[in-house]
mmCIF file of C-alpha atoms and ligand atoms in Angstrom:
data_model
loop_
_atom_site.group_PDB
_atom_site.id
_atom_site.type_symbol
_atom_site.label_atom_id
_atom_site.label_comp_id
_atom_site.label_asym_id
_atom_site.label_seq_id
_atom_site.Cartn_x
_atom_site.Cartn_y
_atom_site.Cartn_z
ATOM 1 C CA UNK A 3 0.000 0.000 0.000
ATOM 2 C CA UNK A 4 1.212 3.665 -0.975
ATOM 3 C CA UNK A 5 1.471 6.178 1.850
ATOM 4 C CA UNK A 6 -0.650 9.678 1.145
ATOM 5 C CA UNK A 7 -0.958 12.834 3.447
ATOM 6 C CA UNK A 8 -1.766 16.171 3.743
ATOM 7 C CA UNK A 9 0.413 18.428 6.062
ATOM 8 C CA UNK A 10 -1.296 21.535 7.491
ATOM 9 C CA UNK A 11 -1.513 23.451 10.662
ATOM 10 C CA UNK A 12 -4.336 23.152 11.621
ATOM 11 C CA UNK A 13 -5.131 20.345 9.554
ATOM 12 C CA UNK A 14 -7.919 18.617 11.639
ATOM 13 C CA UNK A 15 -10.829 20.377 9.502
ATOM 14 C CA UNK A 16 -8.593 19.105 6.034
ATOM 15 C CA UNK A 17 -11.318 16.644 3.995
ATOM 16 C CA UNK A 18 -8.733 15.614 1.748
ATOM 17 C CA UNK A 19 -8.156 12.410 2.922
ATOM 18 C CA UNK A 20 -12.367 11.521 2.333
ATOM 19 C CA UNK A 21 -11.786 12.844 -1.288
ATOM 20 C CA UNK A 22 -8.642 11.221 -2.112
ATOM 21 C CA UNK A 23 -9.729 7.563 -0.766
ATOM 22 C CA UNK A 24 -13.177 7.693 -2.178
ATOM 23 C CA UNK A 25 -10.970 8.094 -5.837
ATOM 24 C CA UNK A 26 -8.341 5.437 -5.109
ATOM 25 C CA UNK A 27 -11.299 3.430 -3.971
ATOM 26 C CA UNK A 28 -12.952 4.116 -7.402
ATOM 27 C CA UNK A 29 -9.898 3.095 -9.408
ATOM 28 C CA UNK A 30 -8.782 0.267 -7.260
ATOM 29 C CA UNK A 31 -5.069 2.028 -6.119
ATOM 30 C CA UNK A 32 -3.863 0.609 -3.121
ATOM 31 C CA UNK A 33 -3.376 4.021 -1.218
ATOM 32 C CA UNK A 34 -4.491 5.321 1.942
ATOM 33 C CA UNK A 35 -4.378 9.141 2.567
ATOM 34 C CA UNK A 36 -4.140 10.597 5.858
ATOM 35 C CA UNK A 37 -3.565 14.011 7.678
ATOM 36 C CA UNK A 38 -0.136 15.236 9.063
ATOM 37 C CA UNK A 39 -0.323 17.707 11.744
ATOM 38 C CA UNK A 40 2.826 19.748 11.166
ATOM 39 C CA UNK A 41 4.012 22.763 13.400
ATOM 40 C CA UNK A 42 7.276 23.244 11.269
ATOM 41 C CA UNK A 43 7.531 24.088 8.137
ATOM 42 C CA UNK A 44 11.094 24.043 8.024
ATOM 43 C CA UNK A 45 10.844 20.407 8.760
ATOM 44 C CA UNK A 46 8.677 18.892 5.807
ATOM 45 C CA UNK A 47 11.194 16.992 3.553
ATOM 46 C CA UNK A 48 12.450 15.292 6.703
ATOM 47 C CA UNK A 49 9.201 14.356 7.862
ATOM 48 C CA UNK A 50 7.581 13.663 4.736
ATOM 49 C CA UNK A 51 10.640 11.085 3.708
ATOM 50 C CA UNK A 52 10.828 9.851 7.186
ATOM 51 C CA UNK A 53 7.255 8.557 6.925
ATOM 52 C CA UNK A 54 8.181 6.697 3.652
ATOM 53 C CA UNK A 55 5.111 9.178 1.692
ATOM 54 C CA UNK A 56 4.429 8.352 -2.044
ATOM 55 C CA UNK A 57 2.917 11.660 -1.928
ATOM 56 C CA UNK A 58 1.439 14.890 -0.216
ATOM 57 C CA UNK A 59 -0.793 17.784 -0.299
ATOM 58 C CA UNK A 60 0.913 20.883 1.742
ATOM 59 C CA UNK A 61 -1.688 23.322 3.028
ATOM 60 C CA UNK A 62 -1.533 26.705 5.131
ATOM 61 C CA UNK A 63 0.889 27.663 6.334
ATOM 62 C CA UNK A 64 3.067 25.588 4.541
ATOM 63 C CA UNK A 65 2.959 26.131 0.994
ATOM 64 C CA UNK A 66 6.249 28.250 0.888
ATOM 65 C CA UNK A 67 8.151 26.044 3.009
ATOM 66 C CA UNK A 68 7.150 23.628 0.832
ATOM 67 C CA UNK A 69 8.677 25.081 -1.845
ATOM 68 C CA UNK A 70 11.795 25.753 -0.378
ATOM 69 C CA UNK A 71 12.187 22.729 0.790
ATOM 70 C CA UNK A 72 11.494 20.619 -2.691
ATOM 71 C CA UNK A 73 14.149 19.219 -4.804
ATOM 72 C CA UNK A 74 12.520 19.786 -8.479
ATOM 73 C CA UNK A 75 9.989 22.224 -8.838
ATOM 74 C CA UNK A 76 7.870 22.340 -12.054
ATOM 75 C CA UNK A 77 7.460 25.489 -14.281
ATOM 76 C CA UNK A 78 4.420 26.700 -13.473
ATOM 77 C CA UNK A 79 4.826 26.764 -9.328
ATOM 78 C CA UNK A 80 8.366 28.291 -9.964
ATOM 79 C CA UNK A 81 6.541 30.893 -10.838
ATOM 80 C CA UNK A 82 4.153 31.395 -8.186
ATOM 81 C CA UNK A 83 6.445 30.621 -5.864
ATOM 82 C CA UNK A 84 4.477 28.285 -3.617
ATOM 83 C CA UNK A 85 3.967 24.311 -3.502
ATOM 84 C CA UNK A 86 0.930 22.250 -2.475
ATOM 85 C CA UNK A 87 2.124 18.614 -4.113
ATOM 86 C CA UNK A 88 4.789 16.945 -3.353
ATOM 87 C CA UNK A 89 5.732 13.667 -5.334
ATOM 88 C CA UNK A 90 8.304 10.821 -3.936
ATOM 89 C CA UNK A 91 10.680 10.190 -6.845
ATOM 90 C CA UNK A 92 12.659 7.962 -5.819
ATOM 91 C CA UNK A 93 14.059 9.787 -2.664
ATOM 92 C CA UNK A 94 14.081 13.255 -4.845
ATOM 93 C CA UNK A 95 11.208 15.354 -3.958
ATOM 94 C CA UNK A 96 9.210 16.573 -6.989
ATOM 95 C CA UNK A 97 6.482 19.333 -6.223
ATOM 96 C CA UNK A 98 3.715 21.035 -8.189
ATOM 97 C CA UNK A 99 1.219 23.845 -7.811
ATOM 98 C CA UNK A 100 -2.605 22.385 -8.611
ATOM 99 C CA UNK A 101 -4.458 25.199 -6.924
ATOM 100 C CA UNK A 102 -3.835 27.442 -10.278
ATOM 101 C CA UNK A 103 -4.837 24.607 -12.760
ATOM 102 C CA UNK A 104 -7.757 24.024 -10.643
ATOM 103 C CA UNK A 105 -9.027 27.084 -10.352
ATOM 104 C CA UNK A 106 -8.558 27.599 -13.953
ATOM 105 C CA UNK A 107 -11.049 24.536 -14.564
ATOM 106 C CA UNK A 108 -13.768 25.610 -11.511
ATOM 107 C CA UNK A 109 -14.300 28.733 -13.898
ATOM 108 C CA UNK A 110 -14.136 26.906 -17.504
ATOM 109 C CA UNK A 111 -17.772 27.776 -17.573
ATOM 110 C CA UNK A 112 -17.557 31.183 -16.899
ATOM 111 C CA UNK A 113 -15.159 31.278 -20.274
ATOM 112 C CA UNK A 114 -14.069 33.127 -22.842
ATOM 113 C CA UNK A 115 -12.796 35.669 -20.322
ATOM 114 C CA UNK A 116 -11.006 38.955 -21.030
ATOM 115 C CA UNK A 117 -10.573 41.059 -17.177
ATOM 116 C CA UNK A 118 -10.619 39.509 -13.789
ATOM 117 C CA UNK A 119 -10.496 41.218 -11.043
ATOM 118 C CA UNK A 120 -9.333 39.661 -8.360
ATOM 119 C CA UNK A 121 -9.666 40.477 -4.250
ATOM 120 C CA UNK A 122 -6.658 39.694 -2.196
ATOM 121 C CA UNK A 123 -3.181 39.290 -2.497
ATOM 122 C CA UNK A 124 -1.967 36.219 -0.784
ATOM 123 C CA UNK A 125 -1.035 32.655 -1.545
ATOM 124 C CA UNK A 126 -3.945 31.805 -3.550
ATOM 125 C CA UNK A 127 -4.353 35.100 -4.897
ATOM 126 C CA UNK A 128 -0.364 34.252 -6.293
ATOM 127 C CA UNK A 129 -1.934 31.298 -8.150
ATOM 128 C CA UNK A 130 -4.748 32.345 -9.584
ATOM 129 C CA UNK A 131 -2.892 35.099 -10.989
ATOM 130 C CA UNK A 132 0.175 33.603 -12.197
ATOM 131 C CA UNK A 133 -2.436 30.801 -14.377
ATOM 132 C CA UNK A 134 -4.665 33.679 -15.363
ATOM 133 C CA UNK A 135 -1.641 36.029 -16.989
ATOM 134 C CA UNK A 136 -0.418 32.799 -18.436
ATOM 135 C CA UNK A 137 -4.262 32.231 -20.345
ATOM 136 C CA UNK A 138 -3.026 35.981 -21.132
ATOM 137 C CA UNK A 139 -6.018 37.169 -18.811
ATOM 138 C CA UNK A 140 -5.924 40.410 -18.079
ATOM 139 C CA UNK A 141 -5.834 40.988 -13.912
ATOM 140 C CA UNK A 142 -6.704 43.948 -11.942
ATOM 141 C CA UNK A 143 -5.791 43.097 -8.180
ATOM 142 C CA UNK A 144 -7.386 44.943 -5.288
ATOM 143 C CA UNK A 145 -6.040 44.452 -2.019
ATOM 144 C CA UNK A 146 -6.412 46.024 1.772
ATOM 145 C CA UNK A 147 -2.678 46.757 1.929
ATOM 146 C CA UNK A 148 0.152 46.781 -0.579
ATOM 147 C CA UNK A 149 1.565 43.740 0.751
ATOM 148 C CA UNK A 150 2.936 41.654 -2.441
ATOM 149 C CA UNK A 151 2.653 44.636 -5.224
ATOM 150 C CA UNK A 152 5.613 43.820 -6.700
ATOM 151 C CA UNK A 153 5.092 40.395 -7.691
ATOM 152 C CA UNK A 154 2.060 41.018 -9.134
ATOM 153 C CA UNK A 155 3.041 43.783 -10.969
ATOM 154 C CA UNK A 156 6.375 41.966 -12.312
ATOM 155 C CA UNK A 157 4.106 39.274 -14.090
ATOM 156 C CA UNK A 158 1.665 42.618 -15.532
ATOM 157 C CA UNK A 159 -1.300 43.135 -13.430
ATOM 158 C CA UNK A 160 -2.336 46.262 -12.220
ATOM 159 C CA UNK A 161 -2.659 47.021 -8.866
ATOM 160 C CA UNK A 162 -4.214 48.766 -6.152
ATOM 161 C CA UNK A 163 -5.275 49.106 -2.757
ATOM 162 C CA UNK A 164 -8.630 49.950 -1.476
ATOM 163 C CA UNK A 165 -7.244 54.088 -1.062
ATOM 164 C CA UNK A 166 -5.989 55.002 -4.300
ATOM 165 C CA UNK A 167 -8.794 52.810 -5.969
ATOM 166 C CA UNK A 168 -11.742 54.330 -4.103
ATOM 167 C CA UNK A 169 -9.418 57.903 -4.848
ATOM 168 C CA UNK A 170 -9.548 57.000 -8.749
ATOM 169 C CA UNK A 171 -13.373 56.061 -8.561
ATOM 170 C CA UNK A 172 -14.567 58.850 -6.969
ATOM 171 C CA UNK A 173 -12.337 61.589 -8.886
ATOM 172 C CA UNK A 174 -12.152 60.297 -12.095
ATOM 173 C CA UNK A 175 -15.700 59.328 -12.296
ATOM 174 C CA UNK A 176 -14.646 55.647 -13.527
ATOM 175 C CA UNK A 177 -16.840 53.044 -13.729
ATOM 176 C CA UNK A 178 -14.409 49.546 -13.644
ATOM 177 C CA UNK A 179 -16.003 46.406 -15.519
ATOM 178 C CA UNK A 180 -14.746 42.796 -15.510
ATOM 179 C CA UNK A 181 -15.536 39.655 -16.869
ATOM 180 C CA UNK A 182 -15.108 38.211 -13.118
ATOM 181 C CA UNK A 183 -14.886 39.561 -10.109
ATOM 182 C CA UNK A 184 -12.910 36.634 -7.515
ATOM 183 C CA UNK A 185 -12.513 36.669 -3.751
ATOM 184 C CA UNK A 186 -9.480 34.863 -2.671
ATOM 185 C CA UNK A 187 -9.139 36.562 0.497
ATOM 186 C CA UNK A 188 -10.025 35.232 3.834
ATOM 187 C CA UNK A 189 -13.205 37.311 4.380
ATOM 188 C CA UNK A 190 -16.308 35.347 4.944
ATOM 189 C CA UNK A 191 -14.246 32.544 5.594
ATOM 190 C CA UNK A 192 -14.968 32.443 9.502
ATOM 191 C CA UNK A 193 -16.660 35.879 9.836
ATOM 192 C CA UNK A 194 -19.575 37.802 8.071
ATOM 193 C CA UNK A 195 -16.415 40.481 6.679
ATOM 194 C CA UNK A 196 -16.966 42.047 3.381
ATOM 195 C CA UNK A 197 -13.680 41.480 1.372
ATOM 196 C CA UNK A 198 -13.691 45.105 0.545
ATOM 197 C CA UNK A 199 -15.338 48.123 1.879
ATOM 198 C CA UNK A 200 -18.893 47.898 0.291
ATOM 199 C CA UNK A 201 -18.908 51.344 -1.147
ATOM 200 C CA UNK A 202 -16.495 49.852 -3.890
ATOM 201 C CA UNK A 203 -16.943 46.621 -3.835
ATOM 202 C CA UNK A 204 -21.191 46.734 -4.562
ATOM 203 C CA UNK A 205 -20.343 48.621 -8.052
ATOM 204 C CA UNK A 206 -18.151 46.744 -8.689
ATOM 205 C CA UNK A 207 -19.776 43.398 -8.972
ATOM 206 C CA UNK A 208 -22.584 45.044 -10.516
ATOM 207 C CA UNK A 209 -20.302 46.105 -13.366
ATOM 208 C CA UNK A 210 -18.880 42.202 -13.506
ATOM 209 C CA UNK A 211 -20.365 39.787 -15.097
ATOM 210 C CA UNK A 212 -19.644 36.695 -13.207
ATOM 211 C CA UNK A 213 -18.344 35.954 -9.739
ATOM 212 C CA UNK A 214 -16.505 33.704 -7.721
ATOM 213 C CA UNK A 215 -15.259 33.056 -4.343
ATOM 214 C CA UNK A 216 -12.270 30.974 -3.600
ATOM 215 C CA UNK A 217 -14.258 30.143 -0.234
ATOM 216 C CA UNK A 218 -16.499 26.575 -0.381
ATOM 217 C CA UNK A 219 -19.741 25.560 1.062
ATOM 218 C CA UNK A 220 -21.249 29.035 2.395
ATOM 219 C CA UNK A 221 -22.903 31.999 0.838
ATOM 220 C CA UNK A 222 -20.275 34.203 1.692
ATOM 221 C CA UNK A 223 -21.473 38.136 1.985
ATOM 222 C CA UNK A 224 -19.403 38.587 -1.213
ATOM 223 C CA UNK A 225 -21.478 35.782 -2.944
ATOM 224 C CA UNK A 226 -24.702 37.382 -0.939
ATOM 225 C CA UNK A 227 -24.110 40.409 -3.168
ATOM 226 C CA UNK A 228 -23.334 39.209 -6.315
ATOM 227 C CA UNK A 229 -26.653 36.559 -5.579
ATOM 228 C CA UNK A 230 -28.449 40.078 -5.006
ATOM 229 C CA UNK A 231 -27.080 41.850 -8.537
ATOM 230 C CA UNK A 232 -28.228 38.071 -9.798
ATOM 231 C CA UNK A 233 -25.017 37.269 -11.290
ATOM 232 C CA UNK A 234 -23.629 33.818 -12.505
ATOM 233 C CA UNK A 235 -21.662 32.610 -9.135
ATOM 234 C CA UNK A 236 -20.046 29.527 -7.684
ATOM 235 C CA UNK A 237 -18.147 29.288 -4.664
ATOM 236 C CA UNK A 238 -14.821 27.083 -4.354
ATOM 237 C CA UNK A 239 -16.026 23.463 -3.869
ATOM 238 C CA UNK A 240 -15.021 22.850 -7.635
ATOM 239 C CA UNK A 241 -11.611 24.570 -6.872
ATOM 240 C CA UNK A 242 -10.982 22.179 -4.130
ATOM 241 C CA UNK A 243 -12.170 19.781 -5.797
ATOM 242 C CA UNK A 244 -10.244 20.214 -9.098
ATOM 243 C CA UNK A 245 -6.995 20.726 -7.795
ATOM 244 C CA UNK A 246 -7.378 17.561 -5.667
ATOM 245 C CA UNK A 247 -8.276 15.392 -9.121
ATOM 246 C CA UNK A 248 -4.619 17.117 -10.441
ATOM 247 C CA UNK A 249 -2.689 16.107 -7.699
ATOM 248 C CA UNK A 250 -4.633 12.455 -8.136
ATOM 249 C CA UNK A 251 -3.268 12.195 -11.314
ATOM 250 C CA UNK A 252 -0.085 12.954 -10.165
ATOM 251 C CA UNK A 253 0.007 10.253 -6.929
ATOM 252 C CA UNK A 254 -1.701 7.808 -8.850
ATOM 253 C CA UNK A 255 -0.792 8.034 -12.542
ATOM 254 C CA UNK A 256 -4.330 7.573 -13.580
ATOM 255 C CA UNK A 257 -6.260 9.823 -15.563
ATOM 256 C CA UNK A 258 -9.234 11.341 -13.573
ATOM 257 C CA UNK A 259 -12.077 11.049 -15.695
ATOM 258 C CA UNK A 260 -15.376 12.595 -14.869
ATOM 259 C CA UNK A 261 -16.443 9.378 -12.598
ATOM 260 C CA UNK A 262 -13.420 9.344 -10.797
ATOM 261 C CA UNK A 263 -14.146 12.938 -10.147
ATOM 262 C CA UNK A 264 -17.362 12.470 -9.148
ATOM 263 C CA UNK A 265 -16.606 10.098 -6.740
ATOM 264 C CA UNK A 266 -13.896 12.696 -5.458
ATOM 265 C CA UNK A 267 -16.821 14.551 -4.844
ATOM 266 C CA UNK A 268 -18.859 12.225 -3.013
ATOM 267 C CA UNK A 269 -16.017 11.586 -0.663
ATOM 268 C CA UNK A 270 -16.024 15.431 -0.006
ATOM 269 C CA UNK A 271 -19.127 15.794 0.151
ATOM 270 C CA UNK A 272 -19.959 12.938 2.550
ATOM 271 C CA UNK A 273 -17.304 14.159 4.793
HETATM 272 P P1 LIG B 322 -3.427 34.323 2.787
HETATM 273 O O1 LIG B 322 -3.410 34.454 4.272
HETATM 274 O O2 LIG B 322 -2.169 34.037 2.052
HETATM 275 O O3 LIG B 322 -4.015 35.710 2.158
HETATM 276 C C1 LIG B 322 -5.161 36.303 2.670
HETATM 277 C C2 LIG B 322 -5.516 37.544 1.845
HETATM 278 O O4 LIG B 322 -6.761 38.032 2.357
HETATM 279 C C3 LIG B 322 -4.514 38.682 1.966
HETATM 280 O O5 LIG B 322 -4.484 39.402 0.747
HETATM 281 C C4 LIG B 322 -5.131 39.571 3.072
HETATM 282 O O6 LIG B 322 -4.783 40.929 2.966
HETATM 283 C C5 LIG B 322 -6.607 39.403 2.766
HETATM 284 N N1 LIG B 322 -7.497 39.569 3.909
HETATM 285 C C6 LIG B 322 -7.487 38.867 5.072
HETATM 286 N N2 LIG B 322 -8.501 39.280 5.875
HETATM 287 C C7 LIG B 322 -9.146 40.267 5.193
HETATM 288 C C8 LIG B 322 -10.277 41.081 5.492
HETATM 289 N N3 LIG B 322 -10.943 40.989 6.650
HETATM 290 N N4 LIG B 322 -10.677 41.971 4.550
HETATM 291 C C9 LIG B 322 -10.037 42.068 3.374
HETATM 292 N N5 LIG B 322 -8.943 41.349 3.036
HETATM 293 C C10 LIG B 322 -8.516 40.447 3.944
HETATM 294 O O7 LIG B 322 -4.556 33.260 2.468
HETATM 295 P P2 LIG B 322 -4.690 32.289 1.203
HETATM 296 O O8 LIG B 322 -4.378 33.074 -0.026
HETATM 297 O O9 LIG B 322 -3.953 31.042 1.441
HETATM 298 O O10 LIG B 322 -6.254 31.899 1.233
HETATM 299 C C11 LIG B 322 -7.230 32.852 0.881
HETATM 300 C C12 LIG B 322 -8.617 32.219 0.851
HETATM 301 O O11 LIG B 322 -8.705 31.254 -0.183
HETATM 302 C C13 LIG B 322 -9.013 31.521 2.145
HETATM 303 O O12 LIG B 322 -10.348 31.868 2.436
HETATM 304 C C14 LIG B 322 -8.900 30.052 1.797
HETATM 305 O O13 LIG B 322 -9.803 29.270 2.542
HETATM 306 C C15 LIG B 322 -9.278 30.055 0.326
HETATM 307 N N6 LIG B 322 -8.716 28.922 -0.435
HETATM 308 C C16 LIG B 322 -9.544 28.065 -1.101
HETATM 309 C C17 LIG B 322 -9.039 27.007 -1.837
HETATM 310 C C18 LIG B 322 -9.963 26.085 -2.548
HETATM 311 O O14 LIG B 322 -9.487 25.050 -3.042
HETATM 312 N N7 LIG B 322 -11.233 26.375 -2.684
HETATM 313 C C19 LIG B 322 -7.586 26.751 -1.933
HETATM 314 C C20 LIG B 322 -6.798 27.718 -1.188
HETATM 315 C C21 LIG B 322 -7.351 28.746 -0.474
HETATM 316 P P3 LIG B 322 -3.313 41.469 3.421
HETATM 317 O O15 LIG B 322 -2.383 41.092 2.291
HETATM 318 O O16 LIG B 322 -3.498 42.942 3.537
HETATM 319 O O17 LIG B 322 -3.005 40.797 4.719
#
């Protein structure tokens, strides 16, 4: 049997390991996928070879020290600059980013796109980004602080915080329109927060025409809004979801077809 785990702190909430043993269940694979609390980043190679792992998902607040910590990285996390796959290859730690690719596929339907705008500027935010500019998207990013403006200006977004935006809306009269409008930041995740201040934020999902929130299984106030403007919307269940059937592929070898997807989902959702 081939070892599986996801390493996270906290990690007890993590429903990985119901999604990725309802697929190897579907397909037969003789894996078993468990959790890894881990308080130390700095400590995940050694842990992760220790425990003789075929393979593992790295979530928060490890997806950096992932990456640092990786042997071979592939092209696309290089440049986003964060892990959340890792891959045993023989001893030699291989690791991938599947949170872009599977955000790109949660919002296939909401294609062809043109302008995103997208809330936040953190790890996921990095992602999404990154796979967006390389669809050549074009990104707007709107975030509390500056925190991070220089990598997302380096791969040609634009950028602003929630002063010199509300300063260029209200004196310049602008109206700002995108294809998709996408919360990856934190608020709504545990609170009722508004991911920016509402003033801005309700004209601009009325001036979008889709949106989406990185955030699964709640109506976040974000999604309340753009439910209010009736807009297309989804939340991040197929994100999750998605980037788990990548990183599948990659521990198992196996294509993930739509019914080994759908069983992915089960799992999830039964959890
Ligand atoms: P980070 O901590 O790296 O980034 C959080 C971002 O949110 C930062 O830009 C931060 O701003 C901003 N932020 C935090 N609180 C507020 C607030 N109250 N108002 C406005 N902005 C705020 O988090 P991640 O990028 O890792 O995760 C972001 C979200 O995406 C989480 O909700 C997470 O659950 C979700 N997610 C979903 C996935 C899925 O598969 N569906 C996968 C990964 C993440 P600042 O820079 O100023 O601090």
């Amino acid at each position: 049997m081939q070892n599986f785990t996801i390493f996270g702190n906290p990690v007890e909430h993590s429903k990985s390991p119901q999604m990725h043993n309802a697929g190897f269940k579907n397909i037969n694979f003789d894996g078993n996928y468990t959790k890894t609390l881990l308080e130390d980043g700095n400590t995940i190679k050694e842990v992760f070879l220790s425990q003789n792992t075929k393979g593992a998902n790295i979530t928060v607040p490890h997806k950096e020290f992932a990456y640092k910590n990786a042997d071979i990285i592939d092209e696309l996390a290089i440049k986003i600059g964060a892990v959340n796959t890792y891959i045993n290859e023989n001893g030699k730690i291989k690791a991938y980013n599947t949170d872009a690719p599977g955000f790109y596929k949660a919002i296939e339907e909401f294609n062809p796109l043109n302008t995103v705008l997208l809330l936040g500027a953190g790890g996921t935010a990095k992602a999404i980004a990154v796979i967006l500019r390389e669809n050549n998207i074009d990104v707007t990013i709107l975030n509390r602080s500056n925190n991070s403006k220089d990598f997302f200006t380096n791969i040609g977004c634009k950028f602003y915080n929630w002063d010199n935006m509300q300063l260029k809306y209200n004196t310049k009269n602008i109206i700002f329109n995108y294809d998709l409008i996408v919360n990856s930041t934190s608020a709504g995740l545990k609170d009722d927060n508004h991911p920016a201040p509402l003033e801005l934020l309700k004209p601009l999902i009325k001036n979008s025409k889709y949106a989406f929130d990185c955030i699964y299984g709640k109506l976040t106030p974000f999604l309340q809004i753009a439910k209010e403007y009736n807009k297309q919307y989804k939340d991040g269940e197929d994100m999750l979801l998605y980037q788990g059937a990548i990183a599948f592929e990659l521990f198992t070898n196996t294509k993930a077809d739509s019914i080994v997807v759908e069983a992915m989902r089960r799992g999830l959702k039964e959890s």
